[in-house]
Short mmCIF file of C-alpha atoms in Angstrom, two decimals:
data_model
loop_
_atom_site.label_atom_id
_atom_site.label_comp_id
_atom_site.label_asym_id
_atom_site.label_seq_id
_atom_site.Cartn_x
_atom_site.Cartn_y
_atom_site.Cartn_z
CA MET A 1 -6.54 -64.47 16.33
CA LYS A 2 -8.71 -67.13 17.98
CA ALA A 3 -11.27 -68.57 15.64
CA ASP A 4 -14.35 -67.60 17.67
CA TYR A 5 -13.64 -63.88 18.06
CA ILE A 6 -16.75 -62.99 16.07
CA ASN A 7 -18.90 -65.42 18.09
CA ASP A 8 -17.83 -63.50 21.22
CA VAL A 9 -19.74 -60.42 19.92
CA GLU A 10 -23.24 -59.99 21.22
CA LYS A 11 -24.11 -57.21 18.67
CA VAL A 12 -22.43 -54.66 16.49
CA LEU A 13 -22.89 -51.01 17.57
CA CYS A 14 -20.81 -49.30 14.81
CA SER A 15 -20.27 -51.01 11.47
CA GLU A 16 -17.13 -50.39 9.33
CA GLU A 17 -19.26 -48.14 7.10
CA THR A 18 -20.47 -46.06 10.10
CA ILE A 19 -16.91 -45.79 11.39
CA CYS A 20 -15.58 -44.56 7.97
CA ALA A 21 -18.31 -41.88 7.63
CA THR A 22 -17.91 -40.77 11.23
CA VAL A 23 -14.18 -40.35 11.00
CA LYS A 24 -14.39 -38.46 7.70
CA GLY A 25 -16.94 -36.07 9.36
CA LEU A 26 -14.66 -35.54 12.33
CA GLY A 27 -11.67 -34.98 10.04
CA ASP A 28 -13.53 -32.37 8.06
CA THR A 29 -14.69 -30.50 11.15
CA ILE A 30 -11.24 -30.60 12.82
CA SER A 31 -9.59 -29.47 9.59
CA ALA A 32 -11.85 -26.37 9.43
CA ASP A 33 -11.53 -25.61 13.21
CA TYR A 34 -7.72 -25.83 13.21
CA LYS A 35 -7.00 -24.15 9.86
CA ASP A 36 -3.78 -21.98 10.34
CA LYS A 37 -3.17 -23.53 13.79
CA ASP A 38 -0.19 -25.49 15.03
CA LEU A 39 -2.07 -28.77 15.59
CA VAL A 40 -0.64 -31.75 17.45
CA LEU A 41 -2.74 -34.85 17.96
CA VAL A 42 -2.01 -36.65 21.21
CA GLY A 43 -3.18 -40.26 21.03
CA LEU A 44 -3.77 -42.20 24.22
CA LEU A 45 -2.30 -45.68 23.84
CA LYS A 46 -3.17 -48.37 23.07
CA GLY A 47 -6.93 -47.98 22.34
CA SER A 48 -6.69 -44.81 20.21
CA VAL A 49 -4.17 -46.23 17.70
CA VAL A 50 -6.64 -47.38 15.10
CA PHE A 51 -8.80 -44.24 15.47
CA ILE A 52 -5.92 -41.78 15.40
CA SER A 53 -4.49 -43.52 12.30
CA ASP A 54 -7.72 -43.04 10.42
CA LEU A 55 -8.40 -39.56 11.84
CA MET A 56 -5.05 -38.14 10.88
CA ARG A 57 -5.59 -39.32 7.32
CA ALA A 58 -9.05 -37.66 7.30
CA ILE A 59 -7.50 -34.30 8.51
CA THR A 60 -6.58 -32.21 5.50
CA ILE A 61 -4.31 -29.63 7.23
CA PRO A 62 -0.82 -30.19 8.61
CA CYS A 63 -0.60 -31.88 12.05
CA ASP A 64 1.94 -33.71 14.16
CA ILE A 65 1.24 -36.67 16.37
CA ASP A 66 2.59 -37.77 19.78
CA PHE A 67 1.44 -40.39 22.24
CA MET A 68 0.85 -41.04 25.90
CA ASP A 69 0.31 -44.40 27.41
CA VAL A 70 -2.19 -44.17 30.28
CA SER A 71 -4.13 -46.98 31.94
CA SER A 72 -7.10 -47.23 34.25
CA TYR A 73 -8.64 -50.55 33.26
CA GLY A 74 -5.94 -53.25 33.36
CA ALA A 75 -7.70 -56.60 32.75
CA SER A 76 -10.98 -55.40 34.09
CA THR A 77 -14.14 -54.23 32.24
CA VAL A 78 -14.59 -51.22 34.57
CA SER A 79 -12.16 -48.38 35.35
CA SER A 80 -10.18 -48.80 38.52
CA GLY A 81 -10.32 -45.07 39.18
CA VAL A 82 -6.49 -45.00 39.37
CA VAL A 83 -4.91 -43.47 36.27
CA ASN A 84 -1.29 -44.52 35.66
CA ILE A 85 0.91 -42.70 33.12
CA ILE A 86 3.15 -45.32 31.63
CA LYS A 87 4.61 -43.28 28.77
CA ASP A 88 4.66 -39.47 28.52
CA LEU A 89 4.92 -37.24 25.43
CA ASN A 90 8.18 -37.15 23.53
CA ASP A 91 7.91 -33.46 22.51
CA SER A 92 6.92 -30.19 24.12
CA ILE A 93 3.38 -28.92 23.57
CA GLU A 94 4.12 -25.39 24.77
CA GLY A 95 2.32 -22.84 22.59
CA ARG A 96 0.73 -25.60 20.39
CA ASP A 97 -2.88 -26.48 19.75
CA VAL A 98 -3.36 -29.88 21.34
CA LEU A 99 -6.16 -32.31 20.36
CA ILE A 100 -6.22 -35.36 22.64
CA VAL A 101 -7.45 -38.35 20.70
CA GLU A 102 -9.14 -41.11 22.63
CA ASP A 103 -11.02 -44.28 21.72
CA ILE A 104 -13.74 -43.97 24.34
CA LEU A 105 -14.85 -41.52 26.96
CA ASP A 106 -16.41 -43.50 29.78
CA SER A 107 -15.90 -42.56 33.46
CA GLY A 108 -14.09 -39.34 32.45
CA ARG A 109 -11.36 -39.96 35.03
CA THR A 110 -8.55 -40.68 32.54
CA LEU A 111 -9.24 -37.81 30.23
CA SER A 112 -9.84 -35.36 33.08
CA LYS A 113 -6.40 -36.20 34.57
CA VAL A 114 -4.65 -36.10 31.19
CA VAL A 115 -6.18 -32.72 30.33
CA ASN A 116 -5.10 -31.29 33.71
CA ILE A 117 -1.57 -32.62 33.29
CA LEU A 118 -1.23 -31.24 29.77
CA LYS A 119 -2.72 -27.79 30.71
CA GLU A 120 0.29 -27.35 33.01
CA ARG A 121 2.52 -27.50 29.94
CA SER A 122 1.25 -24.24 28.51
CA PRO A 123 -0.42 -25.33 25.20
CA ALA A 124 -2.09 -22.59 23.09
CA SER A 125 -5.24 -24.69 23.42
CA ILE A 126 -6.33 -28.18 24.46
CA LYS A 127 -9.42 -30.04 23.31
CA VAL A 128 -10.56 -33.71 23.27
CA CYS A 129 -11.75 -35.86 20.44
CA THR A 130 -13.22 -39.23 21.32
CA PHE A 131 -14.48 -41.83 18.88
CA LEU A 132 -17.04 -43.17 21.43
CA ASP A 133 -18.83 -41.42 24.23
CA LYS A 134 -20.58 -43.39 26.90
CA PRO A 135 -22.34 -40.69 28.99
CA GLU A 136 -24.05 -43.12 31.31
CA GLY A 137 -20.61 -44.29 32.55
CA ARG A 138 -19.49 -40.84 33.68
CA GLN A 139 -18.14 -40.60 37.17
CA VAL A 140 -16.57 -37.15 36.84
CA GLU A 141 -17.96 -34.20 35.00
CA PHE A 142 -16.30 -34.16 31.58
CA GLU A 143 -17.38 -33.49 27.98
CA ALA A 144 -15.39 -34.03 24.84
CA ASP A 145 -15.17 -31.30 22.19
CA TYR A 146 -15.52 -33.77 19.28
CA VAL A 147 -17.52 -36.93 19.58
CA GLY A 148 -17.91 -39.63 16.97
CA CYS A 149 -20.68 -41.83 18.29
CA ILE A 150 -22.63 -41.95 21.56
CA ILE A 151 -23.14 -45.45 22.88
CA PRO A 152 -25.04 -47.12 25.73
CA ASP A 153 -23.45 -48.26 28.94
CA GLU A 154 -22.20 -51.63 27.62
CA PHE A 155 -18.77 -53.14 27.43
CA VAL A 156 -17.48 -52.62 23.87
CA ILE A 157 -14.62 -54.04 21.85
CA GLY A 158 -13.15 -53.65 18.37
CA TYR A 159 -11.70 -50.71 16.38
CA GLY A 160 -8.89 -50.44 18.96
CA LEU A 161 -10.90 -51.26 22.06
CA ASP A 162 -9.98 -54.44 23.91
CA TYR A 163 -10.84 -56.86 26.61
CA ASN A 164 -7.64 -58.11 28.23
CA GLU A 165 -5.68 -57.13 25.07
CA CYS A 166 -7.96 -59.11 22.71
CA TYR A 167 -10.41 -57.89 20.03
CA ARG A 168 -8.64 -54.66 19.14
CA ASN A 169 -8.34 -55.69 15.49
CA LEU A 170 -12.05 -56.15 14.86
CA PRO A 171 -13.06 -53.71 12.11
CA PHE A 172 -16.27 -52.65 13.91
CA VAL A 173 -17.35 -51.75 17.42
CA GLY A 174 -19.37 -54.48 19.15
CA VAL A 175 -20.65 -55.45 22.57
CA LEU A 176 -18.74 -58.28 24.18
CA LYS A 177 -20.91 -61.18 25.40
CA ARG A 178 -21.04 -61.32 29.19
CA SER A 179 -20.20 -64.98 29.08
CA VAL A 180 -16.72 -64.08 27.83
CA TYR A 181 -15.85 -62.07 30.94
#
């Protein structure tokens, strides 16, 4: 990690403590909502890895996990509008209760496309859990079923979120200084 990672952060939006409390609350709610269901968490790579790892430990009922790798950002700070599926699910979701786990809901394009693709595979239900929601960035109408934190329309990094594959390992969510990009 480059030595000045922390100096690239303009401000912290979600501290480690806030993240822990938020994830625990989401885990409790999801555990209650999916009691006696066949829950599979579908993480969207790479950004959701940190969140889904914490979330599945906060969920107190049996659940499986699978992953999709989708991209709409590349090396940019704004969504390109083109959603590419790089890696699809390994297992069938037919008849299962699917909870898509995402790091951030911004434009809504990626999640809208993924939800539509997965609906065609006949799940029992499909919902979305996002750690961060940036409503001001929405370009398509889309709402998550479970939201950790609502944030302003700023470019954020940390807790799995990156800029050009850097900063994912920061233990908090912060705003990246404009001078960096």
